[in-house]
């Protein structure tokens, strides 16, 4: 039963990832989301259904366009794979045996939030942008999660207020960095993303999320400079590191905080 649900959610996630790829590209181009056929980014040839089977088409075509033989790129299959794995893991760590209408809304909000972070992660890598409308969807997903009582549980008002304050402080910190460095160090979208990360991580996990986002960003940047892939003054999208810090905080946040407090 568990493996079956993992498989169902995983396959659903892979197909959902294909839709997320569409959103990543069409938001950037300013195109209608549900109108128009998908096409190759290089030759602009309209793609048929056999070119759009998630993951499978990429593998069968050898990672190249059927019509111009140019590489498709690694981002499209990565989005599909990451979404499939994420949805499968969410199902694996969830109790789906006794669902109510509220808990269904709660799970849908979690899946939506995962989609928001996946879009933001790869859009920032591919285009160097954070879509504000996508962040708004993420904020609404968190609110729905709170309203549903965190899947049937209870959510204290004091906890919600603490999370809102933590998210606001994270936003303010990145907004100040954006203004102080005139957008060279942090983009305006990073501040919006930091707010959503703060809402999702909550207090005090938001501290862990921000700490590891800067740590992973610094290590990655240093590796790029040492290997010559980037110059010292080159800019690197910070959104993916914020999301990486969030994931670390959700998995190891409590353990990390307890470890740190043991030294005080």
XYZ file of N, CA and C in Angstrom, residues 1-237:
711
model
N 0.832 -1.203 0.000
C 0.000 0.000 0.000
C 0.867 1.255 0.000
N 1.877 1.278 0.902
C 2.750 2.446 1.006
C 3.541 2.641 -0.278
N 4.126 1.538 -0.787
C 4.900 1.619 -2.023
C 4.014 2.040 -3.192
N 2.767 1.558 -3.170
C 1.831 1.933 -4.222
C 1.551 3.424 -4.224
N 1.333 3.994 -3.026
C 1.081 5.426 -2.912
C 2.308 6.229 -3.307
N 3.492 5.735 -2.914
C 4.728 6.406 -3.318
C 4.833 6.455 -4.841
N 4.515 5.318 -5.478
C 4.580 5.255 -6.932
C 3.586 6.185 -7.598
N 2.349 6.187 -7.091
C 1.302 7.037 -7.668
C 1.679 8.508 -7.547
N 2.078 8.919 -6.344
C 2.446 10.319 -6.129
C 3.717 10.675 -6.899
N 4.642 9.718 -6.993
C 5.868 9.968 -7.737
C 5.599 10.203 -9.212
N 4.768 9.351 -9.814
C 4.420 9.504 -11.233
C 3.635 10.796 -11.449
N 2.695 11.060 -10.537
C 1.944 12.320 -10.617
C 2.894 13.508 -10.537
N 3.891 13.409 -9.657
C 4.864 14.483 -9.506
C 5.693 14.697 -10.761
N 6.062 13.622 -11.434
C 6.843 13.745 -12.673
C 6.045 14.505 -13.732
N 4.753 14.173 -13.867
C 3.915 14.890 -14.831
C 3.666 16.324 -14.371
N 3.512 16.515 -13.058
C 3.370 17.875 -12.536
C 4.631 18.681 -12.817
N 5.789 18.023 -12.740
C 7.049 18.694 -13.037
C 7.101 19.202 -14.465
N 6.498 18.464 -15.389
C 6.431 18.918 -16.780
C 5.649 20.224 -16.875
N 4.572 20.326 -16.097
C 3.786 21.565 -16.066
C 4.580 22.688 -15.416
N 5.366 22.368 -14.387
C 6.197 23.388 -13.743
C 7.229 23.933 -14.725
N 7.775 23.063 -15.577
C 8.701 23.528 -16.619
C 8.032 24.554 -17.523
N 6.786 24.269 -17.886
C 6.031 25.196 -18.724
C 5.871 26.541 -18.026
N 5.547 26.508 -16.727
C 5.371 27.747 -15.971
C 6.670 28.535 -15.890
N 7.776 27.846 -15.638
C 9.077 28.510 -15.534
C 9.376 29.307 -16.798
N 9.144 28.703 -17.948
C 9.465 29.357 -19.220
C 8.442 30.425 -19.593
N 7.161 30.130 -19.427
C 6.135 31.067 -19.901
C 6.010 32.293 -19.005
N 6.248 32.151 -17.720
C 6.278 33.333 -16.858
C 7.390 34.274 -17.309
N 8.530 33.705 -17.632
C 9.671 34.529 -18.034
C 9.411 35.230 -19.370
N 8.785 34.526 -20.289
C 8.530 35.107 -21.615
C 7.286 35.986 -21.647
N 6.497 35.950 -20.577
C 5.266 36.716 -20.551
C 4.179 36.109 -21.413
N 4.231 34.797 -21.639
C 3.257 34.113 -22.480
C 2.056 33.640 -21.662
N 0.950 33.386 -22.354
C -0.226 32.808 -21.715
C 0.105 31.399 -21.232
N -0.364 31.068 -20.036
C -0.001 29.781 -19.446
C -0.690 28.620 -20.146
N -1.974 28.760 -20.400
C -2.759 27.639 -20.924
C -3.061 27.760 -22.409
N -2.493 28.762 -23.066
C -2.748 28.966 -24.490
C -1.438 28.831 -25.263
N -1.486 28.084 -26.347
C -0.294 27.939 -27.177
C 0.392 26.602 -26.962
N 1.009 26.099 -28.019
C 1.700 24.822 -27.985
C 3.137 25.014 -27.522
N 3.680 23.970 -26.896
C 5.085 23.995 -26.492
C 5.972 23.879 -27.727
N 7.149 24.512 -27.656
C 8.060 24.479 -28.798
C 9.500 24.408 -28.315
N 10.388 24.040 -29.212
C 11.815 23.971 -28.899
C 12.349 25.383 -28.691
N 13.143 25.587 -27.658
C 13.711 26.906 -27.390
C 14.692 27.337 -28.475
N 15.291 26.378 -29.165
C 16.305 26.699 -30.171
C 15.711 26.931 -31.564
N 15.031 25.912 -32.094
C 14.516 26.022 -33.466
C 13.061 26.499 -33.526
N 12.387 26.596 -32.372
C 11.003 27.068 -32.268
C 9.993 26.112 -32.907
N 10.421 24.909 -33.236
C 9.507 23.930 -33.834
C 8.492 23.478 -32.783
N 7.223 23.420 -33.179
C 6.178 22.964 -32.265
C 6.400 21.496 -31.909
N 6.297 21.187 -30.636
C 6.556 19.828 -30.163
C 5.277 19.001 -30.179
N 5.397 17.745 -30.563
C 4.253 16.834 -30.555
C 4.187 16.120 -29.209
N 3.132 15.331 -29.026
C 2.933 14.657 -27.742
C 4.088 13.717 -27.420
N 4.674 13.093 -28.450
C 5.754 12.136 -28.199
C 7.057 12.820 -27.787
N 7.115 14.153 -27.966
C 8.284 14.911 -27.513
C 8.118 15.404 -26.082
N 6.928 15.221 -25.518
C 6.596 15.851 -24.241
C 6.304 14.851 -23.128
N 6.632 13.587 -23.334
C 6.447 12.601 -22.264
C 7.520 12.847 -21.206
N 7.123 13.200 -19.987
C 8.105 13.573 -18.959
C 9.189 12.517 -18.774
N 10.422 12.943 -18.730
C 11.623 12.123 -18.543
C 11.858 11.146 -19.695
N 10.821 10.398 -20.082
C 10.990 9.356 -21.092
C 11.427 9.943 -22.433
N 10.778 11.043 -22.861
C 11.145 11.659 -24.133
C 12.592 12.137 -24.107
N 13.004 12.706 -22.979
C 14.383 13.189 -22.846
C 15.374 12.045 -23.020
N 15.073 10.916 -22.393
C 15.971 9.758 -22.468
C 16.001 9.187 -23.884
N 14.820 8.991 -24.486
C 14.742 8.387 -25.818
C 15.374 9.268 -26.893
N 15.317 10.585 -26.688
C 15.894 11.512 -27.665
C 17.358 11.827 -27.379
N 17.898 11.197 -26.354
C 19.295 11.431 -26.020
C 19.569 12.837 -25.536
N 18.558 13.475 -24.948
C 18.736 14.824 -24.422
C 18.823 15.897 -25.493
N 18.358 15.584 -26.718
C 18.433 16.544 -27.819
C 17.062 16.735 -28.463
N 16.892 17.877 -29.103
C 15.651 18.151 -29.826
C 15.544 17.227 -31.033
N 14.358 16.689 -31.257
C 14.128 15.783 -32.383
C 14.320 16.502 -33.733
N 14.108 17.817 -33.758
C 14.047 18.535 -35.024
C 15.336 19.286 -35.376
N 16.032 19.824 -34.369
C 17.260 20.573 -34.669
C 18.505 19.923 -34.083
N 18.317 18.878 -33.298
C 19.425 18.106 -32.723
C 20.263 18.909 -31.726
N 19.715 20.037 -31.245
C 20.416 20.826 -30.229
C 20.089 20.259 -28.842
N 21.034 20.349 -27.889
C 20.777 19.835 -26.531
C 19.581 20.520 -25.882
N 18.762 19.739 -25.211
C 17.597 20.282 -24.515
C 18.012 20.986 -23.235
N 19.068 20.504 -22.603
C 19.503 21.081 -21.335
C 19.074 20.202 -20.174
N 19.750 20.376 -19.051
C 19.526 19.496 -17.899
C 18.397 19.957 -16.992
N 17.944 21.204 -17.149
C 16.957 21.738 -16.206
C 15.603 21.055 -16.359
N 15.124 20.869 -17.582
C 13.801 20.264 -17.779
C 13.664 18.889 -17.128
N 14.548 17.933 -17.415
C 14.413 16.630 -16.744
C 14.653 16.716 -15.242
N 15.492 17.662 -14.810
C 15.753 17.813 -13.375
C 14.498 18.262 -12.639
N 13.767 19.205 -13.232
C 12.515 19.668 -12.622
C 11.535 18.511 -12.489
N 11.399 17.715 -13.534
C 10.469 16.582 -13.508
C 10.890 15.542 -12.480
N 12.176 15.247 -12.428
C 12.668 14.243 -11.482
C 12.534 14.725 -10.045
N 12.928 15.965 -9.785
C 12.852 16.514 -8.426
C 11.405 16.592 -7.958
N 10.500 16.987 -8.844
C 9.082 17.063 -8.470
C 8.534 15.678 -8.167
N 8.890 14.688 -8.979
C 8.448 13.321 -8.721
C 8.943 12.795 -7.391
N 10.222 13.003 -7.111
C 10.798 12.550 -5.838
C 10.164 13.294 -4.669
N 9.968 14.605 -4.814
C 9.385 15.413 -3.738
C 7.966 14.966 -3.413
N 7.150 14.780 -4.434
C 5.769 14.351 -4.209
C 5.738 12.955 -3.592
N 6.628 12.080 -4.048
C 6.695 10.739 -3.470
C 7.085 10.769 -2.008
N 8.060 11.605 -1.659
C 8.494 11.718 -0.260
C 7.395 12.310 0.612
N 6.682 13.303 0.083
C 5.573 13.894 0.842
C 4.521 12.836 1.145
N 4.215 12.005 0.153
C 3.251 10.919 0.370
C 3.795 9.904 1.360
N 5.091 9.612 1.268
C 5.697 8.612 2.143
C 5.703 9.008 3.603
N 5.812 10.315 3.868
C 5.854 10.789 5.249
C 4.492 11.269 5.735
N 3.446 10.962 4.991
C 2.102 11.413 5.351
C 1.213 10.221 5.680
N 0.229 10.477 6.534
C -0.763 9.454 6.871
C -1.970 9.645 5.960
N -2.040 8.854 4.912
C -3.105 9.002 3.925
C -4.236 7.997 4.125
N -4.224 7.316 5.271
C -5.210 6.263 5.501
C -6.554 6.804 5.973
N -6.549 7.980 6.594
C -7.792 8.520 7.147
C -7.886 10.000 6.802
N -8.331 10.281 5.586
C -8.350 11.649 5.100
C -9.706 12.301 5.333
N -9.670 13.560 5.760
C -10.870 14.380 5.848
C -10.751 15.486 4.809
N -11.820 16.262 4.664
C -11.769 17.352 3.683
C -10.692 18.367 4.046
N -10.520 18.623 5.356
C -9.493 19.566 5.799
C -8.094 19.031 5.540
N -7.888 17.756 5.834
C -6.552 17.194 5.640
C -6.191 17.117 4.156
N -7.199 16.888 3.292
C -6.939 16.898 1.847
C -6.450 18.277 1.419
N -7.108 19.331 1.925
C -6.663 20.692 1.631
C -5.248 20.924 2.147
N -4.978 20.370 3.325
C -3.645 20.514 3.900
C -2.583 19.876 3.028
N -2.838 18.666 2.555
C -1.875 17.978 1.694
C -1.715 18.689 0.354
N -2.814 19.188 -0.192
C -2.728 19.931 -1.448
C -1.894 21.196 -1.281
N -2.022 21.830 -0.116
C -1.221 23.035 0.141
C 0.264 22.696 0.225
N 0.593 21.534 0.799
C 1.996 21.110 0.880
C 2.550 20.834 -0.515
N 1.772 20.129 -1.339
C 2.207 19.845 -2.706
C 2.375 21.139 -3.501
N 1.440 22.074 -3.305
C 1.535 23.363 -3.997
C 2.775 24.125 -3.561
N 3.051 24.095 -2.256
C 4.222 24.792 -1.733
C 5.510 24.178 -2.279
N 5.536 22.852 -2.374
C 6.699 22.183 -2.967
C 6.886 22.633 -4.411
N 5.781 22.729 -5.155
C 5.853 23.196 -6.535
C 6.377 24.617 -6.638
N 5.957 25.462 -5.713
C 6.419 26.857 -5.687
C 7.931 26.927 -5.506
N 8.442 26.155 -4.562
C 9.885 26.187 -4.309
C 10.673 25.575 -5.467
N 10.118 24.559 -6.116
C 10.801 23.956 -7.267
C 10.855 24.947 -8.431
N 9.742 25.617 -8.705
C 9.732 26.645 -9.754
C 10.765 27.723 -9.455
N 10.758 28.211 -8.219
C 11.654 29.300 -7.839
C 13.111 28.878 -7.914
N 13.406 27.665 -7.461
C 14.776 27.149 -7.470
C 15.338 27.139 -8.892
N 14.595 26.542 -9.813
C 15.121 26.364 -11.167
C 14.966 27.621 -12.026
N 13.944 28.441 -11.770
C 13.802 29.692 -12.519
C 14.948 30.643 -12.195
N 15.372 30.659 -10.940
C 16.488 31.525 -10.555
C 17.793 31.049 -11.186
N 17.952 29.726 -11.293
C 19.145 29.185 -11.955
C 19.112 29.479 -13.456
N 17.969 29.255 -14.080
C 17.857 29.367 -15.541
C 17.802 30.809 -16.023
N 17.019 31.642 -15.320
C 16.795 33.004 -15.790
C 17.258 34.088 -14.814
N 17.615 33.698 -13.595
C 18.041 34.689 -12.610
C 16.910 35.549 -12.090
N 15.706 34.986 -12.021
C 14.542 35.739 -11.555
C 13.776 34.933 -10.505
N 13.081 35.673 -9.637
C 12.142 35.083 -8.683
C 10.776 35.673 -9.003
N 9.828 34.835 -9.391
C 8.513 35.317 -9.803
C 7.673 35.675 -8.580
N 7.266 36.951 -8.496
C 6.480 37.390 -7.345
C 5.134 36.693 -7.283
N 4.513 36.460 -8.449
C 3.204 35.810 -8.441
C 3.293 34.382 -7.918
N 4.424 33.724 -8.160
C 4.625 32.368 -7.640
C 4.823 32.408 -6.126
N 5.549 33.412 -5.640
C 5.744 33.568 -4.195
C 4.406 33.805 -3.503
N 3.531 34.582 -4.131
C 2.196 34.838 -3.562
C 1.421 33.530 -3.430
N 1.508 32.673 -4.440
C 0.854 31.358 -4.362
C 1.416 30.564 -3.190
N 2.723 30.636 -2.985
C 3.345 29.943 -1.852
C 2.848 30.458 -0.517
N 2.709 31.776 -0.404
C 2.200 32.368 0.840
C 0.769 31.904 1.100
N -0.053 31.878 0.058
C -1.432 31.398 0.198
C -1.457 29.931 0.610
N -0.528 29.135 0.076
C -0.458 27.712 0.438
C -0.134 27.546 1.918
N 0.777 28.377 2.435
C 1.102 28.322 3.865
C -0.114 28.700 4.698
N -0.844 29.723 4.274
C -2.039 30.149 5.008
C -3.094 29.043 5.028
N -3.282 28.373 3.893
C -4.228 27.250 3.841
C -3.784 26.148 4.789
N -2.490 25.897 4.824
C -1.940 24.877 5.729
C -2.224 25.235 7.182
N -2.082 26.509 7.510
C -2.391 26.952 8.876
C -3.882 26.801 9.175
N -4.725 27.205 8.219
C -6.173 27.160 8.424
C -6.658 25.729 8.637
N -6.059 24.786 7.927
C -6.462 23.385 8.068
C -5.901 22.752 9.334
N -5.226 23.532 10.168
C -4.731 23.026 11.445
C -3.577 22.076 11.299
N -2.723 22.330 10.278
C -1.558 21.473 10.057
C -1.949 19.988 10.014
N -2.836 19.688 9.094
C -3.329 18.325 8.867
C -4.017 17.758 10.111
N -5.077 18.455 10.517
C -5.913 17.915 11.576
C -5.452 18.241 12.986
N -4.301 18.858 13.139
C -3.812 19.202 14.471
C -4.314 20.576 14.882
N -3.648 21.176 15.829
C -4.021 22.509 16.273
C -2.862 23.455 16.038
N -3.189 24.679 15.748
C -2.172 25.687 15.479
C -2.433 26.869 16.393
N -1.550 27.126 17.356
C -1.735 28.213 18.295
C -1.485 29.555 17.617
N -2.294 30.540 18.012
C -2.152 31.883 17.458
C -0.761 32.437 17.758
N -0.245 32.150 18.947
C 1.078 32.660 19.320
C 2.153 32.137 18.377
N 2.034 30.869 17.994
C 2.995 30.294 17.057
C 2.915 30.954 15.690
N 1.687 31.240 15.237
C 1.508 31.904 13.948
C 2.121 33.297 13.978
N 1.898 34.018 15.072
C 2.460 35.370 15.203
C 3.985 35.326 15.182
N 4.567 34.357 15.883
C 6.033 34.208 15.891
C 6.563 33.930 14.492
N 5.858 33.076 13.744
C 6.287 32.759 12.384
C 6.182 33.984 11.475
N 5.111 34.762 11.642
C 4.939 35.975 10.841
C 6.035 36.995 11.137
N 6.369 37.131 12.417
C 7.444 38.059 12.795
C 8.779 37.584 12.230
N 9.039 36.275 12.335
C 10.290 35.711 11.807
C 10.386 35.932 10.302
N 9.281 35.698 9.593
C 9.274 35.888 8.142
C 9.476 37.355 7.781
N 8.847 38.242 8.537
C 8.987 39.677 8.279
C 10.418 40.145 8.514
N 11.048 39.624 9.558
C 12.446 39.976 9.845
C 13.371 39.468 8.737
N 13.099 38.262 8.238
C 13.897 37.718 7.132
C 13.741 38.585 5.888
N 12.500 38.989 5.605
C 12.253 39.875 4.465
C 12.996 41.192 4.629
N 12.885 41.790 5.811
C 13.517 43.088 6.065
C 15.031 43.002 5.920
N 15.625 41.921 6.413
C 17.074 41.734 6.328
C 17.533 41.711 4.867
N 16.834 40.945 4.036
C 17.227 40.848 2.629
C 16.882 42.117 1.861
N 15.814 42.788 2.259
C 15.454 44.050 1.609
C 16.512 45.107 1.886
N 17.022 45.142 3.117
C 18.096 46.081 3.465
C 19.359 45.768 2.660
N 19.694 44.487 2.541
C 20.855 44.100 1.732
C 20.665 44.526 0.274
N 19.452 44.339 -0.224
C 19.151 44.718 -1.609
C 19.346 46.216 -1.816
N 18.845 47.021 -0.890
C 18.964 48.472 -1.004
C 20.395 48.939 -0.768
N 21.060 48.349 0.229
C 22.410 48.789 0.589
C 23.405 48.551 -0.546
N 23.248 47.425 -1.229
C 24.182 47.084 -2.312
C 23.595 47.370 -3.694
N 22.455 48.081 -3.721
C 21.816 48.509 -4.968
C 21.550 47.342 -5.924
N 21.133 46.221 -5.328
C 20.745 45.060 -6.122
C 21.880 44.189 -6.589
N 23.130 44.562 -6.248
C 24.267 43.765 -6.722
C 24.455 42.495 -5.904
N 24.184 42.566 -4.600
C 24.375 41.405 -3.729
C 23.121 40.543 -3.658
N 21.966 41.192 -3.534
C 20.693 40.485 -3.418
C 19.661 41.148 -4.314
N 18.853 40.344 -4.963
C 17.771 40.884 -5.766
C 16.542 41.145 -4.908
N 15.629 41.952 -5.443
C 14.384 42.225 -4.712
C 13.588 40.949 -4.509
N 13.658 40.043 -5.466
C 12.940 38.778 -5.340
C 13.455 37.913 -4.216
N 14.745 38.058 -3.872
C 15.298 37.283 -2.761
C 14.629 37.653 -1.443
N 14.259 38.931 -1.299
C 13.567 39.370 -0.084
C 12.185 38.725 0.007
N 11.473 38.677 -1.114
C 10.160 38.020 -1.134
C 10.291 36.533 -0.813
N 11.297 35.906 -1.410
C 11.524 34.482 -1.150
C 11.894 34.250 0.306
N 12.692 35.151 0.886
C 13.076 35.020 2.292
C 11.846 35.064 3.197
N 10.856 35.891 2.833
C 9.611 35.950 3.612
C 8.901 34.601 3.577
N 8.804 34.009 2.390
C 8.148 32.703 2.263
C 8.937 31.620 2.985
N 10.258 31.669 2.897
C 11.101 30.714 3.623
C 10.865 30.846 5.123
N 10.757 32.090 5.605
C 10.496 32.311 7.026
C 9.153 31.757 7.462
N 8.123 31.950 6.621
C 6.801 31.397 6.940
C 6.834 29.877 6.988
N 7.544 29.281 6.049
C 7.578 27.825 5.942
C 8.408 27.192 7.047
N 9.579 27.761 7.307
C 10.459 27.216 8.345
C 9.914 27.510 9.728
N 9.365 28.717 9.916
C 8.858 29.111 11.226
C 9.986 29.461 12.180
N 9.590 29.889 13.345
C 10.560 30.224 14.393
C 10.777 29.009 15.290
N 12.031 28.660 15.646
C 13.303 29.338 15.333
C 14.033 28.749 14.123
N 13.380 27.841 13.396
C 14.052 27.176 12.273
C 14.503 28.138 11.183
N 13.857 29.318 11.121
C 14.253 30.287 10.107
C 15.713 30.701 10.274
N 16.198 30.723 11.508
C 17.608 31.060 11.746
C 18.511 30.007 11.119
N 18.135 28.748 11.290
C 18.906 27.648 10.700
C 18.866 27.747 9.177
N 17.687 28.049 8.629
C 17.542 28.157 7.177
C 18.447 29.248 6.612
N 18.452 30.420 7.253
C 19.277 31.524 6.764
C 20.760 31.230 6.945
N 21.112 30.614 8.070
C 22.517 30.278 8.319
C 23.054 29.355 7.227
N 22.315 28.297 6.938
C 22.800 27.333 5.950
C 22.675 27.861 4.519
N 21.769 28.794 4.285
C 21.697 29.385 2.947
C 22.953 30.195 2.652
N 23.404 30.971 3.635
C 24.636 31.742 3.444
C 25.857 30.828 3.428
N 25.836 29.787 4.249
C 26.973 28.862 4.293
C 27.118 28.123 2.961
N 26.030 27.546 2.477
C 26.100 26.811 1.206
C 26.410 27.752 0.047
N 25.864 28.964 0.095
C 26.156 29.940 -0.949
C 27.622 30.329 -0.978
N 28.201 30.530 0.214
C 29.613 30.904 0.302
C 30.516 29.775 -0.188
N 30.209 28.549 0.228
C 31.022 27.396 -0.185
C 30.940 27.202 -1.699
N 29.725 27.287 -2.245
C 29.547 27.105 -3.687
C 30.258 28.209 -4.462
N 30.119 29.447 -3.982
C 30.788 30.557 -4.644
C 32.296 30.415 -4.621
N 32.828 29.961 -3.484
C 34.275 29.755 -3.365
C 34.757 28.683 -4.338
N 33.975 27.612 -4.465
C 34.338 26.538 -5.400
C 34.372 27.067 -6.834
N 33.392 27.895 -7.193
C 33.347 28.454 -8.544
C 34.553 29.342 -8.819
N 34.945 30.147 -7.816
C 36.092 31.043 -7.992
C 37.388 30.251 -8.098
N 37.552 29.258 -7.217
C 38.784 28.458 -7.202
C 38.947 27.677 -8.502
N 37.837 27.148 -9.017
C 37.907 26.354 -10.250
C 37.939 27.226 -11.503
N 37.754 28.526 -11.317
C 37.787 29.432 -12.456
C 36.490 29.518 -13.221
N 35.440 28.894 -12.696
C 34.145 28.927 -13.379
C 33.486 30.300 -13.278
N 33.818 31.047 -12.216
C 33.283 32.387 -12.016
C 34.400 33.301 -11.536
N 34.266 34.592 -11.858
C 35.193 35.576 -11.322
C 34.727 36.010 -9.938
N 35.633 36.643 -9.192
C 35.340 37.002 -7.803
C 34.133 37.925 -7.696
N 33.971 38.834 -8.670
C 32.892 39.811 -8.611
C 31.640 39.346 -9.360
N 31.649 38.126 -9.844
C 30.477 37.604 -10.552
C 29.331 37.365 -9.575
N 28.113 37.506 -10.069
C 26.940 37.267 -9.236
C 26.425 35.848 -9.446
N 25.938 35.262 -8.378
C 25.365 33.918 -8.410
C 23.952 34.004 -7.841
N 22.944 33.443 -8.505
C 21.578 33.475 -7.962
C 21.535 32.908 -6.545
